[in-house]
Coordinates of N, CA and C in Angstrom, one line a residue:
X1 N -1.0 -19.0 3.5 CA -0.6 -18.9 2.1 C -1.7 -18.4 1.2
X2 N -2.9 -18.7 1.5 CA -4.0 -18.2 0.7 C -4.0 -16.7 0.7
X3 N -3.9 -16.0 1.8 CA -3.9 -14.6 1.9 C -2.7 -14.0 1.2
X4 N -1.5 -14.6 1.4 CA -0.3 -14.0 0.9 C -0.3 -14.1 -0.6
X5 N -0.6 -15.3 -1.2 CA -0.5 -15.4 -2.7 C -1.8 -14.9 -3.3
X6 N -2.9 -14.9 -2.6 CA -4.2 -14.5 -3.1 C -4.4 -13.0 -3.1
X7 N -3.9 -12.3 -2.1 CA -4.2 -10.9 -1.9 C -3.0 -10.0 -1.5
X8 N -1.9 -10.6 -1.0 CA -0.9 -9.8 -0.4 C 0.4 -9.8 -1.3
X9 N 1.6 -9.7 -0.6 CA 2.8 -9.4 -1.3 C 3.2 -10.3 -2.5
X10 N 2.8 -11.6 -2.4 CA 3.2 -12.5 -3.5 C 2.2 -12.5 -4.6
X11 N 1.1 -11.7 -4.5 CA 0.2 -11.6 -5.6 C 0.7 -10.3 -6.4
X12 N 1.0 -10.5 -7.7 CA 1.5 -9.3 -8.4 C 0.6 -8.2 -8.6
X13 N -0.7 -8.4 -8.3 CA -1.7 -7.4 -8.4 C -2.1 -6.7 -7.0
X14 N -1.3 -7.0 -6.0 CA -1.7 -6.5 -4.6 C -1.7 -5.0 -4.6
X15 N -0.9 -4.3 -5.3 CA -0.9 -2.9 -5.3 C -2.1 -2.3 -6.0
X16 N -2.5 -3.0 -7.1 CA -3.7 -2.5 -7.8 C -4.9 -2.7 -6.9
X17 N -5.0 -3.8 -6.1 CA -6.1 -4.1 -5.2 C -6.2 -3.1 -4.1
X18 N -5.0 -2.5 -3.7 CA -5.0 -1.6 -2.6 C -5.1 -0.1 -3.0
X19 N -5.0 0.1 -4.3 CA -5.0 1.5 -4.8 C -6.2 2.4 -4.3
X20 N -7.4 1.9 -4.5 CA -8.5 2.8 -4.1 C -8.5 3.2 -2.6
X21 N -8.2 2.3 -1.7 CA -8.1 2.6 -0.3 C -7.0 3.5 0.0
X22 N -5.8 3.3 -0.6 CA -4.6 4.1 -0.4 C -4.8 5.5 -1.0
X23 N -5.5 5.6 -2.1 CA -5.8 7.0 -2.7 C -6.6 7.8 -1.7
X24 N -7.6 7.2 -1.1 CA -8.4 7.9 -0.1 C -7.5 8.3 1.1
X25 N -6.7 7.4 1.6 CA -5.8 7.6 2.7 C -4.9 8.8 2.4
X26 N -4.2 8.8 1.3 CA -3.3 9.9 1.0 C -4.0 11.2 0.9
X27 N -5.2 11.2 0.3 CA -6.0 12.4 0.2 C -6.3 13.0 1.5
X28 N -6.7 12.1 2.5 CA -7.0 12.6 3.8 C -5.8 13.1 4.5
X29 N -4.6 12.4 4.4 CA -3.4 12.8 5.0 C -2.9 14.2 4.5
X30 N -3.1 14.4 3.2 CA -2.7 15.6 2.5 C -3.7 16.7 2.4
X31 N -4.9 16.5 3.1 CA -6.0 17.5 3.1 C -6.4 17.9 1.7
X32 N -6.8 16.9 0.9 CA -7.2 17.1 -0.4 C -8.2 16.0 -0.9
X33 N -8.9 16.2 -2.0 CA -9.7 15.1 -2.5 C -8.9 14.1 -3.2
X34 N -9.3 12.9 -3.3 CA -8.5 11.8 -3.9 C -8.5 12.0 -5.4
X35 N -7.4 11.5 -6.0 CA -7.2 11.5 -7.5 C -8.3 10.6 -8.1
X36 N -9.0 11.1 -9.1 CA -10.1 10.3 -9.7 C -9.7 9.8 -11.1
X37 N -8.5 9.9 -11.5 CA -8.1 9.5 -12.8 C -8.4 8.0 -13.0
X38 N -9.1 7.7 -14.1 CA -9.4 6.3 -14.4 C -8.2 5.6 -14.8
X39 N -8.1 4.3 -14.7 CA -9.2 3.4 -14.1 C -9.1 3.5 -12.6
X40 N -10.2 3.4 -12.0 CA -10.3 3.4 -10.5 C -11.5 2.7 -10.1
X41 N -11.5 2.2 -8.9 CA -12.7 1.6 -8.3 C -13.2 2.5 -7.1
X42 N -12.6 3.7 -7.0 CA -13.1 4.6 -6.0 C -14.5 5.0 -6.3
X43 N -15.3 5.3 -5.3 CA -16.7 5.8 -5.4 C -16.6 7.2 -5.8
X44 N -16.6 7.5 -7.1 CA -16.4 8.9 -7.6 C -17.6 9.8 -7.3
X45 N -18.7 9.2 -7.1 CA -19.9 10.0 -6.7 C -19.7 10.6 -5.3
X46 N -19.2 9.9 -4.4 CA -19.0 10.4 -3.0 C -17.6 11.1 -2.8
X47 N -16.6 10.6 -3.5 CA -15.2 11.1 -3.2 C -14.9 12.4 -3.9
X48 N -15.7 12.9 -4.8 CA -15.4 14.1 -5.5 C -16.0 15.3 -4.9
X49 N -16.6 15.2 -3.7 CA -17.3 16.3 -3.1 C -16.9 16.4 -1.6
X50 N -16.5 17.6 -1.2 CA -16.1 17.8 0.2 C -17.2 17.5 1.2
X51 N -18.4 17.5 0.8 CA -19.5 17.2 1.7 C -19.6 15.7 2.0
X52 N -19.3 14.9 1.0 CA -19.4 13.4 1.2 C -18.0 12.8 1.4
X53 N -16.9 13.5 1.1 CA -15.6 13.1 1.4 C -14.9 14.1 2.3
X54 N -15.2 14.1 3.6 CA -14.7 15.2 4.4 C -13.2 15.1 4.6
X55 N -12.5 16.2 4.6 CA -11.1 16.2 5.0 C -11.0 17.2 6.1
X56 N -9.8 17.2 6.8 CA -9.7 18.1 8.0 C -9.9 19.5 7.5
X57 N -10.4 20.3 8.5 CA -10.8 21.7 8.1 C -10.3 22.6 9.2
X58 N -10.7 23.8 9.1 CA -10.4 24.8 10.1 C -11.1 24.6 11.4
X59 N -12.1 23.7 11.3 CA -12.9 23.4 12.5 C -12.2 22.4 13.5
X60 N -11.0 22.0 13.1 CA -10.2 21.1 13.9 C -10.1 19.7 13.3
X61 N -9.4 18.9 14.1 CA -9.1 17.5 13.5 C -10.4 16.7 13.5
X62 N -10.3 15.7 12.6 CA -11.5 14.8 12.5 C -10.9 13.3 12.5
X63 N -11.8 12.4 12.8 CA -11.5 11.0 12.8 C -12.2 10.4 11.6
X64 N -11.6 9.6 10.8 CA -12.2 8.9 9.7 C -12.1 7.4 10.0
X65 N -13.2 6.7 9.7 CA -13.2 5.3 10.0 C -13.7 4.6 8.7
X66 N -12.9 3.6 8.2 CA -13.3 2.8 7.0 C -13.4 1.4 7.5
X67 N -14.4 0.7 6.9 CA -14.6 -0.7 7.2 C -14.4 -1.5 5.9
X68 N -13.8 -2.7 6.0 CA -13.6 -3.5 4.8 C -13.4 -4.9 5.2
X69 N -13.4 -5.8 4.3 CA -13.1 -7.2 4.5 C -11.6 -7.5 4.6
X70 N -11.3 -8.6 5.2 CA -9.8 -8.8 5.4 C -9.2 -9.1 4.0
X71 N -10.0 -9.5 3.0 CA -9.4 -9.7 1.7 C -8.9 -8.4 1.1
X72 N -9.5 -7.2 1.5 CA -9.0 -5.9 1.1 C -7.9 -5.4 2.0
X73 N -7.9 -5.8 3.3 CA -6.9 -5.4 4.2 C -5.6 -5.9 3.9
X74 N -5.5 -7.2 3.4 CA -4.2 -7.8 3.1 C -3.5 -7.1 2.0
X75 N -4.1 -6.7 0.9 CA -3.3 -6.0 -0.1 C -2.8 -4.6 0.4
X76 N -3.6 -3.9 1.2 CA -3.3 -2.6 1.7 C -2.0 -2.7 2.6
X77 N -2.1 -3.7 3.5 CA -0.9 -3.9 4.4 C 0.3 -4.2 3.6
X78 N 0.2 -5.1 2.6 CA 1.4 -5.4 1.8 C 1.8 -4.2 0.9
X79 N 0.9 -3.5 0.4 CA 1.3 -2.3 -0.5 C 1.9 -1.2 0.4
X80 N 1.5 -1.1 1.6 CA 2.2 -0.1 2.5 C 3.6 -0.5 2.8
X81 N 4.0 -1.8 2.6 CA 5.3 -2.2 2.9 C 5.5 -2.6 4.4
X82 N 4.4 -3.0 5.0 CA 4.5 -3.4 6.4 C 5.0 -4.8 6.5
X83 N 5.6 -5.1 7.6 CA 6.2 -6.4 7.8 C 7.7 -6.4 7.6
X84 N 8.2 -7.6 7.7 CA 9.7 -7.7 7.6 C 10.1 -7.7 6.1
X85 N 11.4 -7.5 5.9 CA 11.9 -7.4 4.6 C 11.8 -8.7 3.8
X86 N 11.7 -9.8 4.4 CA 11.7 -11.1 3.7 C 10.3 -11.4 3.2
X87 N 9.3 -10.5 3.4 CA 8.0 -10.7 2.9 C 7.4 -12.0 3.5
X88 N 7.7 -12.4 4.7 CA 7.1 -13.6 5.3 C 5.7 -13.1 5.8
X89 N 4.7 -13.7 5.2 CA 3.3 -13.3 5.6 C 2.8 -14.2 6.7
X90 N 2.3 -13.6 7.8 CA 1.7 -14.4 8.8 C 0.3 -13.8 9.0
X91 N -0.6 -14.5 8.4 CA -2.0 -14.1 8.4 C -2.6 -13.8 9.8
X92 N -2.2 -14.7 10.8 CA -2.7 -14.5 12.1 C -2.3 -13.2 12.8
X93 N -1.2 -12.6 12.3 CA -0.7 -11.4 12.8 C -1.1 -10.2 12.0
X94 N -1.5 -10.4 10.8 CA -1.8 -9.2 9.9 C -3.3 -9.1 9.6
X95 N -3.9 -10.2 9.3 CA -5.4 -10.1 8.9 C -6.2 -11.3 9.6
X96 N -6.1 -11.3 10.9 CA -7.0 -12.3 11.5 C -8.4 -11.9 11.5
X97 N -9.3 -12.8 11.9 CA -10.7 -12.4 12.0 C -10.8 -11.1 12.8
X98 N -11.5 -10.1 12.3 CA -11.6 -8.8 13.0 C -10.3 -8.1 13.0
X99 N -9.5 -8.2 12.0 CA -8.2 -7.5 12.0 C -8.4 -6.0 11.8
X100 N -7.4 -5.3 12.3 CA -7.5 -3.8 12.3 C -6.2 -3.2 11.7
X101 N -6.4 -2.1 11.0 CA -5.3 -1.3 10.5 C -5.7 0.1 10.9
X102 N -4.8 0.7 11.7 CA -5.1 2.1 12.1 C -3.9 3.0 11.6
X103 N -4.3 4.1 10.9 CA -3.3 5.0 10.5 C -3.6 6.3 11.2
X104 N -2.6 6.8 12.0 CA -2.8 8.0 12.8 C -1.9 9.1 12.3
X105 N -2.4 10.3 12.3 CA -1.6 11.5 11.9 C -1.5 12.4 13.1
X106 N -0.2 12.6 13.5 CA 0.1 13.5 14.6 C 0.7 14.8 14.2
X107 N 0.4 15.9 14.9 CA 1.0 17.1 14.6 C 1.7 17.6 15.9
X108 N 3.0 17.9 15.8 CA 3.7 18.4 16.9 C 4.4 19.6 16.5
X109 N 3.8 20.8 16.9 CA 4.3 22.0 16.4 C 4.0 22.1 14.9
X110 N 5.1 22.3 14.1 CA 4.9 22.4 12.6 C 5.2 21.0 12.0
X111 N 5.6 20.1 12.8 CA 6.0 18.7 12.3 C 4.8 17.8 12.3
X112 N 4.7 17.0 11.2 CA 3.6 16.0 11.1 C 4.2 14.6 11.0
X113 N 3.5 13.7 11.7 CA 4.0 12.3 11.7 C 2.9 11.4 11.5
X114 N 3.2 10.2 11.0 CA 2.2 9.1 10.8 C 2.7 7.9 11.7
X115 N 1.7 7.3 12.3 CA 2.0 6.0 13.1 C 1.0 5.0 12.6
X116 N 1.4 3.8 12.4 CA 0.5 2.7 11.9 C 0.4 1.7 13.0
X117 N -0.8 1.3 13.3 CA -1.0 0.1 14.2 C -1.7 -1.0 13.4
X118 N -1.1 -2.2 13.5 CA -1.7 -3.4 12.9 C -2.2 -4.2 14.1
X119 N -3.5 -4.4 14.2 CA -4.1 -5.1 15.3 C -3.6 -4.6 16.6
X120 N -3.7 -3.3 16.7 CA -3.3 -2.5 18.0 C -1.8 -2.6 18.3
X121 N -1.0 -3.1 17.4 CA 0.5 -3.2 17.7 C 1.1 -2.1 16.7
X122 N 2.0 -1.2 17.3 CA 2.6 -0.2 16.5 C 3.6 -0.9 15.5
X123 N 3.5 -0.4 14.2 CA 4.4 -1.0 13.2 C 5.8 -0.3 13.4
X124 N 6.8 -1.1 13.2 CA 8.2 -0.6 13.4 C 8.6 0.2 12.1
X125 N 9.1 1.4 12.3 CA 9.6 2.2 11.1 C 10.8 1.5 10.5
X126 N 11.6 0.8 11.3 CA 12.9 0.2 10.8 C 12.6 -1.1 10.1
X127 N 11.4 -1.7 10.2 CA 11.1 -2.9 9.5 C 10.1 -2.6 8.4
X128 N 10.3 -3.1 7.2 CA 9.4 -2.9 6.1 C 9.8 -1.6 5.4
X129 N 9.0 -1.2 4.5 CA 9.4 0.0 3.6 C 8.3 1.1 3.7
X130 N 7.5 1.1 4.7 CA 6.4 2.1 4.8 C 6.9 3.5 5.1
X131 N 8.1 3.7 5.6 CA 8.7 5.0 5.9 C 10.0 5.1 5.1
X132 N 10.0 6.1 4.2 CA 11.2 6.2 3.3 C 12.5 6.7 4.0
X133 N 12.4 7.3 5.2 CA 13.6 7.7 5.9 C 13.4 7.4 7.4
X134 N 13.7 6.1 7.8 CA 13.5 5.7 9.2 C 14.4 6.4 10.1
X135 N 15.5 7.0 9.6 CA 16.4 7.8 10.5 C 15.8 9.0 11.1
X136 N 14.7 9.5 10.5 CA 14.0 10.6 11.1 C 12.9 10.2 12.1
X137 N 12.8 8.9 12.3 CA 11.7 8.4 13.2 C 11.9 8.8 14.6
X138 N 10.8 8.9 15.4 CA 10.9 9.0 16.8 C 10.5 7.7 17.4
X139 N 11.3 7.1 18.2 CA 11.1 5.8 18.9 C 10.7 4.7 18.0
X140 N 11.1 4.7 16.8 CA 10.8 3.6 15.8 C 9.3 3.4 15.5
X141 N 8.5 4.4 15.9 CA 7.1 4.2 15.6 C 6.5 5.4 14.8
X142 N 7.1 6.6 14.9 CA 6.5 7.7 14.2 C 7.4 8.0 13.0
X143 N 6.7 8.1 11.8 CA 7.4 8.4 10.6 C 7.0 9.8 10.1
X144 N 7.9 10.7 9.8 CA 7.5 12.0 9.3 C 6.5 11.8 8.1
X145 N 5.5 12.7 8.1 CA 4.4 12.6 7.0 C 5.0 12.5 5.6
X146 N 6.0 13.4 5.3 CA 6.6 13.4 4.0 C 7.3 12.1 3.7
X147 N 7.9 11.5 4.7 CA 8.6 10.2 4.4 C 7.6 9.0 4.3
X148 N 6.4 9.2 4.8 CA 5.4 8.2 4.7 C 4.7 8.3 3.3
X149 N 4.4 9.6 2.9 CA 3.8 9.8 1.6 C 4.6 9.5 0.4
X150 N 5.9 9.8 0.5 CA 6.8 9.6 -0.6 C 6.8 8.2 -1.3
X151 N 6.9 7.1 -0.5 CA 6.8 5.8 -1.2 C 5.5 5.4 -1.7
X152 N 4.4 6.2 -1.4 CA 3.1 5.9 -1.9 C 2.6 6.8 -3.1
X153 N 3.5 7.5 -3.6 CA 3.1 8.4 -4.7 C 2.6 7.6 -5.9
X154 N 3.0 6.3 -6.0 CA 2.5 5.5 -7.1 C 1.0 5.3 -7.1
X155 N 0.3 5.5 -6.0 CA -1.1 5.2 -6.0 C -1.9 6.2 -6.8
X156 N -1.4 7.4 -7.1 CA -2.1 8.4 -7.9 C -1.8 8.2 -9.4
X157 N -1.1 7.2 -9.7 CA -0.9 6.8 -11.1 C -1.7 5.6 -11.5
X158 N -1.8 5.3 -12.8 CA -2.5 4.2 -13.3 C -1.7 3.0 -13.5
X159 N -0.4 3.0 -13.2 CA 0.6 2.0 -13.6 C 0.2 0.6 -13.0
X160 N -0.2 0.6 -11.7 CA -0.6 -0.7 -11.1 C -1.8 -1.3 -11.7
X161 N -2.8 -0.5 -12.1 CA -4.0 -0.9 -12.8 C -3.7 -1.6 -14.1
X162 N -2.7 -1.1 -14.8 CA -2.3 -1.7 -16.1 C -1.9 -3.2 -16.0
X163 N -1.4 -3.6 -14.8 CA -1.0 -4.9 -14.6 C -2.2 -5.9 -14.6
X164 N -3.4 -5.3 -14.4 CA -4.6 -6.1 -14.3 C -5.0 -6.7 -15.6
X165 N -4.5 -6.2 -16.7 CA -4.9 -6.7 -18.0 C -3.8 -7.6 -18.6
X166 N -4.3 -8.7 -19.2 CA -3.4 -9.7 -19.7 C -2.8 -9.1 -21.0
X167 N -1.8 -9.8 -21.6 CA -1.2 -9.3 -22.8 C -2.2 -9.4 -24.0
X168 N -3.0 -10.5 -24.0 CA -4.1 -10.6 -25.0 C -5.1 -9.5 -24.9
X169 N -5.5 -9.1 -23.7 CA -6.5 -8.1 -23.6 C -5.9 -6.7 -24.0
X170 N -4.6 -6.5 -23.7 CA -3.9 -5.3 -24.1 C -3.8 -5.2 -25.7
X171 N -3.5 -6.4 -26.3 CA -3.5 -6.4 -27.8 C -4.9 -6.1 -28.3
X172 N -5.9 -6.7 -27.8 CA -7.2 -6.5 -28.2 C -7.7 -5.0 -28.1
X173 N -7.3 -4.4 -26.9 CA -7.6 -3.0 -26.7 C -6.9 -2.1 -27.7
X174 N -5.6 -2.4 -28.0 CA -4.9 -1.6 -29.0 C -5.4 -1.8 -30.4
X175 N -5.9 -3.0 -30.8 CA -6.5 -3.2 -32.1 C -7.9 -2.8 -32.2
X176 N -8.6 -2.5 -31.1 CA -10.0 -2.2 -31.1 C -10.9 -3.4 -31.0
X177 N -10.4 -4.6 -30.9 CA -11.2 -5.8 -30.8 C -11.7 -5.9 -29.4
X178 N -12.9 -6.6 -29.2 CA -13.4 -6.9 -27.9 C -12.8 -8.2 -27.5
X179 N -12.5 -8.4 -26.2 CA -11.9 -9.6 -25.8 C -13.0 -10.5 -25.2
X180 N -14.3 -10.1 -25.3 CA -15.4 -10.9 -24.8 C -15.8 -12.0 -25.9

């Protein structure tokens, strides 16, 4: 319950917590630099430069590895829409000690697909909302890249960050008062 209500689907801020990681993921999948529009907790010093934020190039495919704490992994998994539709959070299956989330991009001819592994187990396209069109899936594990990216377009907006501010802080910001 601590992970679910503290960091995952039942925390109303879980998408805001996942935004920086998901912005970088989308940028890599779409072969571009991440959106730097404030507010953000992305490392803008490193992520605004192709030298320090490498993306696939003409030199061939690359592998990207990010490491994080399970407290960050939980909101990412929830924001991706992984798991069953009832939002039943099972920490031992999603963010155990040494939990892993792997996002793979496959190219087959001109078609591009995404497969997600949670702790080495393929995520089902038909369960959860991480693939906007599961009917286009191959063997319930591969989601077309466009159908994976579509439900995540919100990460390039600031809407989820706005939820991080209380009504009092919003009023203070609008009136120019400091809430400190």
